[in-house]
mmCIF file of C-alpha atoms and ligand atoms in Angstrom:
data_model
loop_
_atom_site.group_PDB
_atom_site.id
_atom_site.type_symbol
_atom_site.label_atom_id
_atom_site.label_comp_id
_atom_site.label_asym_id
_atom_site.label_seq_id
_atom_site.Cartn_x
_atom_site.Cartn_y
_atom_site.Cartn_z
ATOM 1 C CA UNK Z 1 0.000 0.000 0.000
ATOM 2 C CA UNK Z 2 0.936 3.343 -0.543
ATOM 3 C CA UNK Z 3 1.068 5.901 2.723
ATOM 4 C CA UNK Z 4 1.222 9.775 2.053
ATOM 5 C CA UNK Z 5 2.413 11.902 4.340
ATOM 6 C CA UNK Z 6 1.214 15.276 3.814
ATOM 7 C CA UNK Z 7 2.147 17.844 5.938
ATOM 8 C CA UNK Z 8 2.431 21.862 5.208
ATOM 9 C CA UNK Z 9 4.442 21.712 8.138
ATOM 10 C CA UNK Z 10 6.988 18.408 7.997
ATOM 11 C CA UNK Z 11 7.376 16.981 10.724
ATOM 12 C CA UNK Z 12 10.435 16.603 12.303
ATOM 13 C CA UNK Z 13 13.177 13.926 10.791
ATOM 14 C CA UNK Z 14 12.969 11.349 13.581
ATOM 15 C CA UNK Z 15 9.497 11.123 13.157
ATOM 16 C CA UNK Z 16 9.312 10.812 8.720
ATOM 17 C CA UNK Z 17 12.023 8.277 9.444
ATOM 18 C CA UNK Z 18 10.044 6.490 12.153
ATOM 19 C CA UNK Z 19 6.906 6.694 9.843
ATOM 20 C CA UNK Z 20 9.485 5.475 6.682
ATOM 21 C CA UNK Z 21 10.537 2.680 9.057
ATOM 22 C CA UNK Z 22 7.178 1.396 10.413
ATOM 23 C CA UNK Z 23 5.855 1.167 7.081
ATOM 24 C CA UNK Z 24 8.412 -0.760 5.198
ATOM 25 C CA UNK Z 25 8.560 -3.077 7.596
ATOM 26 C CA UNK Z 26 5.041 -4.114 7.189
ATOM 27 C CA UNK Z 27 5.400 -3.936 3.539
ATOM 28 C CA UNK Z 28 4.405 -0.371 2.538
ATOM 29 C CA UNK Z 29 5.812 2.278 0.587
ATOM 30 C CA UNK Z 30 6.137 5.729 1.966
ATOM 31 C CA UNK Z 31 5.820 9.296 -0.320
ATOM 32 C CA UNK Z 32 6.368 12.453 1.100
ATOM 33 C CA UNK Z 33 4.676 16.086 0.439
ATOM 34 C CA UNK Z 34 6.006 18.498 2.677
ATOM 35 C CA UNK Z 35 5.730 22.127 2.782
ATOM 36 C CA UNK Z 36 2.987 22.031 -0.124
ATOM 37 C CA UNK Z 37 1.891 25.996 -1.021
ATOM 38 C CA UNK Z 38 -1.332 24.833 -3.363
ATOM 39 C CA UNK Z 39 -3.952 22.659 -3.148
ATOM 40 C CA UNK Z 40 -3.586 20.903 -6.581
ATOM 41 C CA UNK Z 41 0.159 19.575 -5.499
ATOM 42 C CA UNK Z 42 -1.868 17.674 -2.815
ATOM 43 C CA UNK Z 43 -4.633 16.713 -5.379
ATOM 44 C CA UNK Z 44 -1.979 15.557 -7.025
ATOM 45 C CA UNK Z 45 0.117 13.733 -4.553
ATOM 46 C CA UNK Z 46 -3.033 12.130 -2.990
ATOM 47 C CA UNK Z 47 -4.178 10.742 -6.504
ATOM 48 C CA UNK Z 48 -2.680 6.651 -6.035
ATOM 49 C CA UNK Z 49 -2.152 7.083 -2.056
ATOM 50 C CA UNK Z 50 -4.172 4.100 -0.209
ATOM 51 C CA UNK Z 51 -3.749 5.752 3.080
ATOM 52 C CA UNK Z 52 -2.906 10.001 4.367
ATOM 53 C CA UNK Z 53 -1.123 11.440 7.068
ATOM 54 C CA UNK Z 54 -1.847 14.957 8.170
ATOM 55 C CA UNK Z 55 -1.460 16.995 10.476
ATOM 56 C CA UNK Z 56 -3.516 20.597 10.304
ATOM 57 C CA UNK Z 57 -3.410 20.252 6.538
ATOM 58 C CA UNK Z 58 -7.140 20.664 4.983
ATOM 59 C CA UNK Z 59 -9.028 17.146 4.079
ATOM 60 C CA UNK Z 60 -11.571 18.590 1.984
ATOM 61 C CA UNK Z 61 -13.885 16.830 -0.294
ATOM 62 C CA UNK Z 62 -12.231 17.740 -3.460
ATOM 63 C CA UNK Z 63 -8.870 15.853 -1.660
ATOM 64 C CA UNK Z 64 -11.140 12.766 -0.699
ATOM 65 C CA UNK Z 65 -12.561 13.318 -4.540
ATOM 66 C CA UNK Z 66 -9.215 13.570 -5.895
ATOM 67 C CA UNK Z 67 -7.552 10.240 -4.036
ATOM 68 C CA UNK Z 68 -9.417 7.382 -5.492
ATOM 69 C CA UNK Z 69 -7.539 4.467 -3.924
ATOM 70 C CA UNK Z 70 -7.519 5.943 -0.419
ATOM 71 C CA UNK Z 71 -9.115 3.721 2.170
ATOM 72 C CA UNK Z 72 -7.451 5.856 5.281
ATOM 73 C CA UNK Z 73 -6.427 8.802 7.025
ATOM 74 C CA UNK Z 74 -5.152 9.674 9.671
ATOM 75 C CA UNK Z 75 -4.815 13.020 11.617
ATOM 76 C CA UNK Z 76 -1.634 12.994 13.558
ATOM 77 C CA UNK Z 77 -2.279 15.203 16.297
ATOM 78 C CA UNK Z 78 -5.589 15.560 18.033
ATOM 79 C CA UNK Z 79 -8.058 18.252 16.863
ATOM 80 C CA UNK Z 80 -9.961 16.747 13.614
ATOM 81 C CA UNK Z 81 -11.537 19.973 12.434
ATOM 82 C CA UNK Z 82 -9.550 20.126 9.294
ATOM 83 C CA UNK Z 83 -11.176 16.406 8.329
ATOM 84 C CA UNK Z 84 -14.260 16.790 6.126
ATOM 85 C CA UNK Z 85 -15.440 13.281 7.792
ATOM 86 C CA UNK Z 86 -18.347 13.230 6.079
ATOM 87 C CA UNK Z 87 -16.440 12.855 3.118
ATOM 88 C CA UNK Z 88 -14.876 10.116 4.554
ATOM 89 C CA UNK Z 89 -17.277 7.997 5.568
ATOM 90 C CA UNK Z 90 -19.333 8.898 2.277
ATOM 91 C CA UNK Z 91 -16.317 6.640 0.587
ATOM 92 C CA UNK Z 92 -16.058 4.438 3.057
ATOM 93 C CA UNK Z 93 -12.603 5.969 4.099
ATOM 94 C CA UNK Z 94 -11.708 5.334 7.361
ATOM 95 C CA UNK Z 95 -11.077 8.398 9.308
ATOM 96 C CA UNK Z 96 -8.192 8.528 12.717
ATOM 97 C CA UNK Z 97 -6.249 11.484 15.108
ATOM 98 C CA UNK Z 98 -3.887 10.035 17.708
ATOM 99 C CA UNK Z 99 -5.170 11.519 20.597
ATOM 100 C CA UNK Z 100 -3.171 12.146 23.774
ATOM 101 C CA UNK Z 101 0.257 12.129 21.828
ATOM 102 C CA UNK Z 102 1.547 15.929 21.416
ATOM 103 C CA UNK Z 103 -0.815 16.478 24.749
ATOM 104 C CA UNK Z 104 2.674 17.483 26.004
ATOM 105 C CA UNK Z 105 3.953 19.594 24.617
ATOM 106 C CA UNK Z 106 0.843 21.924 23.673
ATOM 107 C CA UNK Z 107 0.713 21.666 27.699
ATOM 108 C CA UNK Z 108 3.996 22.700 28.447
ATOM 109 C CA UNK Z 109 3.525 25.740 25.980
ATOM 110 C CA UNK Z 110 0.226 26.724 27.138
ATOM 111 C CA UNK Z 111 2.177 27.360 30.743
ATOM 112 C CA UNK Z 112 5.424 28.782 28.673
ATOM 113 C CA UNK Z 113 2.874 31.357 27.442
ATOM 114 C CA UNK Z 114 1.315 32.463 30.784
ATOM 115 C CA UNK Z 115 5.449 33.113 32.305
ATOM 116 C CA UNK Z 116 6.010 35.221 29.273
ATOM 117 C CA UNK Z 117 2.224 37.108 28.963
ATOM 118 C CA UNK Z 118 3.124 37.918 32.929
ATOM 119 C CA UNK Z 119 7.109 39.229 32.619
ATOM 120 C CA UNK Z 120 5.549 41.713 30.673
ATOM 121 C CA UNK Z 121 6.474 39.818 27.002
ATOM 122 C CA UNK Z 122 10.537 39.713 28.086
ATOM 123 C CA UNK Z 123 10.617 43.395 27.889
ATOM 124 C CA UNK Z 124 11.985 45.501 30.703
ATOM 125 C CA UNK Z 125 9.819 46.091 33.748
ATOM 126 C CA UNK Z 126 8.276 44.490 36.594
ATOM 127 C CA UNK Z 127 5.867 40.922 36.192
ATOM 128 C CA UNK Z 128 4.281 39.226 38.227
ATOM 129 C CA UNK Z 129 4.331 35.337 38.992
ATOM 130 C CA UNK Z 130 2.400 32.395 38.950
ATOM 131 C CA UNK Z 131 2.438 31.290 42.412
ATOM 132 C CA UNK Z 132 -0.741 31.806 44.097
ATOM 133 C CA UNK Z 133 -2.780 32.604 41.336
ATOM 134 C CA UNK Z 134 -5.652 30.841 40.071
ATOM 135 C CA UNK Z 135 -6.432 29.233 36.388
ATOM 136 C CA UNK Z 136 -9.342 27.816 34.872
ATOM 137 C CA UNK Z 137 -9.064 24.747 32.520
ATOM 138 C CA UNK Z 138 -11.774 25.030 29.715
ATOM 139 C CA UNK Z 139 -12.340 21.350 28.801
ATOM 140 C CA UNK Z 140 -10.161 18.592 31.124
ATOM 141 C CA UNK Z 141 -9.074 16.283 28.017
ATOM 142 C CA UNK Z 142 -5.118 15.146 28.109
ATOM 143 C CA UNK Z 143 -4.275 18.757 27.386
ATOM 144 C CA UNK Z 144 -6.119 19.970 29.776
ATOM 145 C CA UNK Z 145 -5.353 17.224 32.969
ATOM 146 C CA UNK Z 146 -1.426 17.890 31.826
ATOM 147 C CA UNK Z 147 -1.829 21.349 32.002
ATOM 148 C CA UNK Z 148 -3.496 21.397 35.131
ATOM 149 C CA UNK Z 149 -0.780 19.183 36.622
ATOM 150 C CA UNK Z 150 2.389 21.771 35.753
ATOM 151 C CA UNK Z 151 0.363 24.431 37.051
ATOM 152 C CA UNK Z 152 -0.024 22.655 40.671
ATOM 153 C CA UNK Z 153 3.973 22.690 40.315
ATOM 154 C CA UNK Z 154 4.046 26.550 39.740
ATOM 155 C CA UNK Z 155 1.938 26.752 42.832
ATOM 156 C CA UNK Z 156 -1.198 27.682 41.041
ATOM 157 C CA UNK Z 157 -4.659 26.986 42.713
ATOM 158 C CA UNK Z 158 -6.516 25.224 39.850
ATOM 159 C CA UNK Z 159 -9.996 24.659 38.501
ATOM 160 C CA UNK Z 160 -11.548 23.101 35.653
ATOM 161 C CA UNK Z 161 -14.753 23.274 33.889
ATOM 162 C CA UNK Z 162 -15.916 20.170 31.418
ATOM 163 C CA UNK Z 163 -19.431 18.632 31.238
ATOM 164 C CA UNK Z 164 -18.314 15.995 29.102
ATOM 165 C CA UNK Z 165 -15.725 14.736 32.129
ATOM 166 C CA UNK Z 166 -17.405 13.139 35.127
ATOM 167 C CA UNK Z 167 -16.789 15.947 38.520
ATOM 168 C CA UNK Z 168 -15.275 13.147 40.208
ATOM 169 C CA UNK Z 169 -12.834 12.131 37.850
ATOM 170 C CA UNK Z 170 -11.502 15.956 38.023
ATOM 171 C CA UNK Z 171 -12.056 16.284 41.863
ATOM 172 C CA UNK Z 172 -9.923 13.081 42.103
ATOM 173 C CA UNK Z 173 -6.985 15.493 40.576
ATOM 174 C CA UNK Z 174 -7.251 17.483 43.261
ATOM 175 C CA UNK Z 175 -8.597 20.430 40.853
ATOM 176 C CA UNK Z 176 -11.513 22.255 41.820
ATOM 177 C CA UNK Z 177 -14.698 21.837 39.947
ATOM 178 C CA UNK Z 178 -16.794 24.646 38.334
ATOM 179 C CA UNK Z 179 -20.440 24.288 38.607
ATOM 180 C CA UNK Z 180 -20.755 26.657 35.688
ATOM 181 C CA UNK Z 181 -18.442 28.155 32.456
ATOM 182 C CA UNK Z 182 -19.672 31.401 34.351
ATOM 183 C CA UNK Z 183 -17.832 30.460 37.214
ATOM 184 C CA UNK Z 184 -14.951 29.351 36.052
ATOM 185 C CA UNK Z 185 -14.277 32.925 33.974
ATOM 186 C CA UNK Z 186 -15.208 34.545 37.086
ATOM 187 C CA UNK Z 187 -12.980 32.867 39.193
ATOM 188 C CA UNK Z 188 -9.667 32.627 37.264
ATOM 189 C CA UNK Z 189 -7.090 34.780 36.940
ATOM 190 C CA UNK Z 190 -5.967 32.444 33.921
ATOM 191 C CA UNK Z 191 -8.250 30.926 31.487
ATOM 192 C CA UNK Z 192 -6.891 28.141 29.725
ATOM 193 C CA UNK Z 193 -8.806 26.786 26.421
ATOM 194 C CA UNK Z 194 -8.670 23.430 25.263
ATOM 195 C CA UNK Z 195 -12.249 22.968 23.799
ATOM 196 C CA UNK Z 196 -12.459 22.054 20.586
ATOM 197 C CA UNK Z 197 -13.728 23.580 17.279
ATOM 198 C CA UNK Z 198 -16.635 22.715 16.732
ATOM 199 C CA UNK Z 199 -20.369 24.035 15.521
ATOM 200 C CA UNK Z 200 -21.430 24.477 19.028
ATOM 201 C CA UNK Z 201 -17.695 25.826 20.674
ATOM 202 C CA UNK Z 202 -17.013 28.229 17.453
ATOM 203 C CA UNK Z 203 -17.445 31.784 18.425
ATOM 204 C CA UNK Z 204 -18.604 30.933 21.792
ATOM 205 C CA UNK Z 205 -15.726 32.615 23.746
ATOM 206 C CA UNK Z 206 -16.171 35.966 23.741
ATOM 207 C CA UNK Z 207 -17.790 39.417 25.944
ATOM 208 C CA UNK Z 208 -20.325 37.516 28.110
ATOM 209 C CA UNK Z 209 -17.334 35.040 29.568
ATOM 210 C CA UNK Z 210 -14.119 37.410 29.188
ATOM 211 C CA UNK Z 211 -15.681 40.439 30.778
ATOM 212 C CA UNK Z 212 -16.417 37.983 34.017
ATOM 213 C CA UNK Z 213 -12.710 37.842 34.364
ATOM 214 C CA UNK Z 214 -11.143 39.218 37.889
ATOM 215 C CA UNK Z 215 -8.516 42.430 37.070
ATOM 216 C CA UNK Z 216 -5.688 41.697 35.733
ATOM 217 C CA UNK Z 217 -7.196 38.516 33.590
ATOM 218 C CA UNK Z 218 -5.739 36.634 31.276
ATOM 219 C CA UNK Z 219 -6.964 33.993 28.250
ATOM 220 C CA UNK Z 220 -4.685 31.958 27.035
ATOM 221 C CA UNK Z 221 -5.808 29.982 23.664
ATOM 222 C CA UNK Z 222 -3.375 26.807 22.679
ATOM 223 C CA UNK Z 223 -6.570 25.412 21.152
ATOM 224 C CA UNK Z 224 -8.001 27.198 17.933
ATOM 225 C CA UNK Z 225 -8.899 30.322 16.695
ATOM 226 C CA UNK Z 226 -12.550 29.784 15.581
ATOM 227 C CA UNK Z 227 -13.677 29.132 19.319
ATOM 228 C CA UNK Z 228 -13.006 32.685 19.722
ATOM 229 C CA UNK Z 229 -15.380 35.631 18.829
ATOM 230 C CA UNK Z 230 -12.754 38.463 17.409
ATOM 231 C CA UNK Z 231 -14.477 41.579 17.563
ATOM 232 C CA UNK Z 232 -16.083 40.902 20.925
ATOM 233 C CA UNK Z 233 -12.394 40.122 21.763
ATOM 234 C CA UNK Z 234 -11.254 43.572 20.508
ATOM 235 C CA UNK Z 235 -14.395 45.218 22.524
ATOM 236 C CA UNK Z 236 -13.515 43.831 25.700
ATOM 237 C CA UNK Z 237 -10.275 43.997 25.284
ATOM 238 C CA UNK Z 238 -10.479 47.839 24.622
ATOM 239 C CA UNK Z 239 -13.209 48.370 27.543
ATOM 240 C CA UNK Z 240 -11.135 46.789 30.088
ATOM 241 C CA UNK Z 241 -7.453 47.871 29.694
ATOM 242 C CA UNK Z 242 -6.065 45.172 32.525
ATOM 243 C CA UNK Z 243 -7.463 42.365 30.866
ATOM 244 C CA UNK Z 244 -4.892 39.902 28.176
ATOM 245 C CA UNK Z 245 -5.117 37.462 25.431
ATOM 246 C CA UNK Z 246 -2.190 35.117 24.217
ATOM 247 C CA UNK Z 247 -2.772 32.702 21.612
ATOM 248 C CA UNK Z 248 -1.114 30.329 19.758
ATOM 249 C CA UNK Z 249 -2.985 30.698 16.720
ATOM 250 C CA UNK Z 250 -3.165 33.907 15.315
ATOM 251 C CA UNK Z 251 -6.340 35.565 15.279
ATOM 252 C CA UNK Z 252 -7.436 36.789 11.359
ATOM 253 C CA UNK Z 253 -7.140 40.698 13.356
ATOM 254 C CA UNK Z 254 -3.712 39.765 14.584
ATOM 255 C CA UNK Z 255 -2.194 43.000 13.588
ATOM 256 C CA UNK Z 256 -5.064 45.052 14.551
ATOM 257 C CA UNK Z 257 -5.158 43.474 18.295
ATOM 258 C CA UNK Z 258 -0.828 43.522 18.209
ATOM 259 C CA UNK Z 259 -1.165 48.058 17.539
ATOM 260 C CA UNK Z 260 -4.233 48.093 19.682
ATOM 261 C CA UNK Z 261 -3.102 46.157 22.593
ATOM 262 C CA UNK Z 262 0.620 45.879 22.969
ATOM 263 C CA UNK Z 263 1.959 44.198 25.671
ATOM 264 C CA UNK Z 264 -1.392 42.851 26.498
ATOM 265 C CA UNK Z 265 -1.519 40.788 23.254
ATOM 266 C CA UNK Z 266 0.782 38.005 21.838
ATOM 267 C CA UNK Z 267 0.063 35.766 19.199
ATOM 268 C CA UNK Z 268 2.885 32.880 17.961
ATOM 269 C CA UNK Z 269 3.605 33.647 14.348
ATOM 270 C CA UNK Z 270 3.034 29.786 13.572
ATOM 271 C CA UNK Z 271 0.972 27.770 15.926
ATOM 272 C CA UNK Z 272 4.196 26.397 17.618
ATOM 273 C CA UNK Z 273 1.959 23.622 20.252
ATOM 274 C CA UNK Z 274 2.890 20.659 18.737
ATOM 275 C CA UNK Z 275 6.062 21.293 17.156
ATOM 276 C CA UNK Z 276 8.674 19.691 19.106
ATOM 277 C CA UNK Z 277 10.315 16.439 18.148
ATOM 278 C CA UNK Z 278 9.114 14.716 20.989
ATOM 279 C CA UNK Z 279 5.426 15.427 19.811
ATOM 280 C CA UNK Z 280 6.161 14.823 16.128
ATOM 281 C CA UNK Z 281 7.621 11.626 16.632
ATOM 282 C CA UNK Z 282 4.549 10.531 19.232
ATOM 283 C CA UNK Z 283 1.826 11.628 16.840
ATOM 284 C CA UNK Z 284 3.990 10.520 13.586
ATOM 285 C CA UNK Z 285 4.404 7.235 14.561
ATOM 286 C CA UNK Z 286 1.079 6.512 16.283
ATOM 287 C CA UNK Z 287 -0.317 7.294 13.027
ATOM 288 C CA UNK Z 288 1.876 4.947 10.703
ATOM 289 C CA UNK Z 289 1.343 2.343 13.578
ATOM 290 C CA UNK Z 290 -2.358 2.583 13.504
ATOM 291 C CA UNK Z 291 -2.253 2.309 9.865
ATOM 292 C CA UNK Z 292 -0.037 -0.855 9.490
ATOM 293 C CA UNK Z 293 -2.601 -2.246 12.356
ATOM 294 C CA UNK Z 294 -5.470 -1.297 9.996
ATOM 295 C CA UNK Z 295 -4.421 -2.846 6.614
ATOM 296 C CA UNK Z 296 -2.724 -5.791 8.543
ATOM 297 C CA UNK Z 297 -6.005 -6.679 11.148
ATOM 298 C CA UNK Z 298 -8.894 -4.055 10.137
ATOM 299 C CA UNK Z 299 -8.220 -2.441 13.452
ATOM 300 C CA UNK Z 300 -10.510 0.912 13.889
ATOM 301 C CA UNK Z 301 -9.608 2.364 17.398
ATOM 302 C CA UNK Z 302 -9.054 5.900 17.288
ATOM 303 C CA UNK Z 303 -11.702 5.837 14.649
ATOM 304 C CA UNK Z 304 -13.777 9.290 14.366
ATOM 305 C CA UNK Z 305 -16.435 8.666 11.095
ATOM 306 C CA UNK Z 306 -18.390 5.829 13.198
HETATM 307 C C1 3PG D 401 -3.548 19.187 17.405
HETATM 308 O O1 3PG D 401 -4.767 19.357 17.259
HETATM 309 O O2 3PG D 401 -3.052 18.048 17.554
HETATM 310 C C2 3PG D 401 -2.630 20.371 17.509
HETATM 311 O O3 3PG D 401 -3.315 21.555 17.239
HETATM 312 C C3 3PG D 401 -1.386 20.251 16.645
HETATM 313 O O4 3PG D 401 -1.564 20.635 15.324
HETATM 314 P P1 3PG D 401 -0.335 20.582 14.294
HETATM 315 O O5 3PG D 401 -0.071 19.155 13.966
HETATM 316 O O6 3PG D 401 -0.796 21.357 13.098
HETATM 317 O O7 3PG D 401 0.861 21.210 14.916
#
């Protein structure tokens, strides 16, 4: 079988030659398209592929339409938003992530983000710390539970809020439970966002929830962009001149927030949450694993188009 792996940003080395490894083994042949600019070179490149690896790169239906052998793909990372899994499952393509694999290291930035947001972006002046401050974790999945771990280490009092996790799994963390999304904005002095994009989470964080933050408040976003409503971001951010926003995925008003907001704002110029090796090489080989597993046994875990 043939395995593309398609990524618009390549993973690192260790992990193509961990994928190139895994999949010889078993028999398969491995093409690469890396740092693709159009759509038609991955038309193209998809064309004879029997199974895809991606990581935020676009599955649309004209790149299901234009890879007539493909029987699989597989998102190496967690989010699936960029899968059109209808698509999929319209073709009887068999749609994957690899959840929990770059949890990591999207955790580890998340509290990189908060040290540097709080020593006032590494420019000269006085910060303030961690210690002793409280931050809410939207959504306790494996980012999430990580994240709330390294903030117990900085000393941070933490809560969560997630109706999809049972309150005693996250009580039994030793993280404090919102009863409400209204509480949890209220309460922190960091908001941390690992929800998902979805129809119901897109736009939904915006005035009503930021403006409940205490003084001082600050949301940091290592999830996506969509969840966030940008012009209520911009009003709230302008009404209440103590409050902050870093995000890891630059908002489409990047520049506008950056002249508007200063030291207040930061967005990464790339989304930089899953890009260490560690991470690539998790994700990266999960998915070539998963994929051998599949063409050798029909195995389907981690699969998303039930
Ligand atoms: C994910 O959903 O796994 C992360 O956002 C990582 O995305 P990336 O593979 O594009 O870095």
């Amino acid at each position: 079988m043939k395995i593309l792996v398609a990524t618009e940003k390549p993973f690192a080395k260790a992990a193509v030659d961990g994928i190139t490894d895994i999949a010889t083994k078993a028999g398969h042949e491995v093409a690469r398209l890396e740092k693709y600019t159009s759509k038609e070179e991955l038309y193209a490149a998809v064309a004879d592929a029997d199974a895809l690896i991606v990581r935020s790169d676009k599955v649309t239906k004209e790149v299901i339409d234009a890879a007539k052998n493909l029987k699989i793909v597989v998102r190496a990372g967690a989010g699936y938003d960029n899968l059109d899994l209808a698509a999929c499952s319209e073709r009887g393509i068999v749609a994957m992530n690899t959840p929990g694999q770059n949890s990591n290291a999207v955790a580890e930035l998340a509290l990189g983000m908060m040290v540097y947001i709080s020593r006032n972006c590494f420019t000269p002046g006085t910060g303030t710390e961690l210690k002793g401050k409280t931050i809410g974790i939207h959504a306790y999945g494996h980012v999430g539970k990580l994240v709330a771990n390294l903030a117990k280490g900085f000393g941070m009092n933490v809560m969560a809020f997630d109706p999809f996790v049972p309150a005693e799994k996250i009580a039994a963390d030793g993280v404090k439970v919102a009863s409400s999304i209204e509480e949890l904005y209220s309460s922190c002095n960091f908001v941390s966002l690992h929800i998902p994009a979805t129809p119901q989470t897109k736009g939904s964080i915006g005035y009503a929830l930021l403006s409940k933050m205490p003084k001082g408040g600050c949301l940091v976003n290592t999830a996506r962009k969509e969840v966030i409503n940008e012009a209520e971001m911009v009003k709230v951010l302008s009404e209440r001149e103590d409050l902050k926003y870093i995000t890891d995925i630059a908002p489409e008003n990047a520049a506008e927030m950056a002249e508007k907001f200063g030291k207040r704002f930061f967005a990464t110029p790339k989304k930089q949450g899953a890009e260490t090796a560690e991470a690539n090489i998790n994700a990266g080989l999960a998915a070539a694993n998963q994929i051998v597993k599949f063409f050798a046994t029909g195995d389907r875990t981690f699969q998303l188009n039930k």
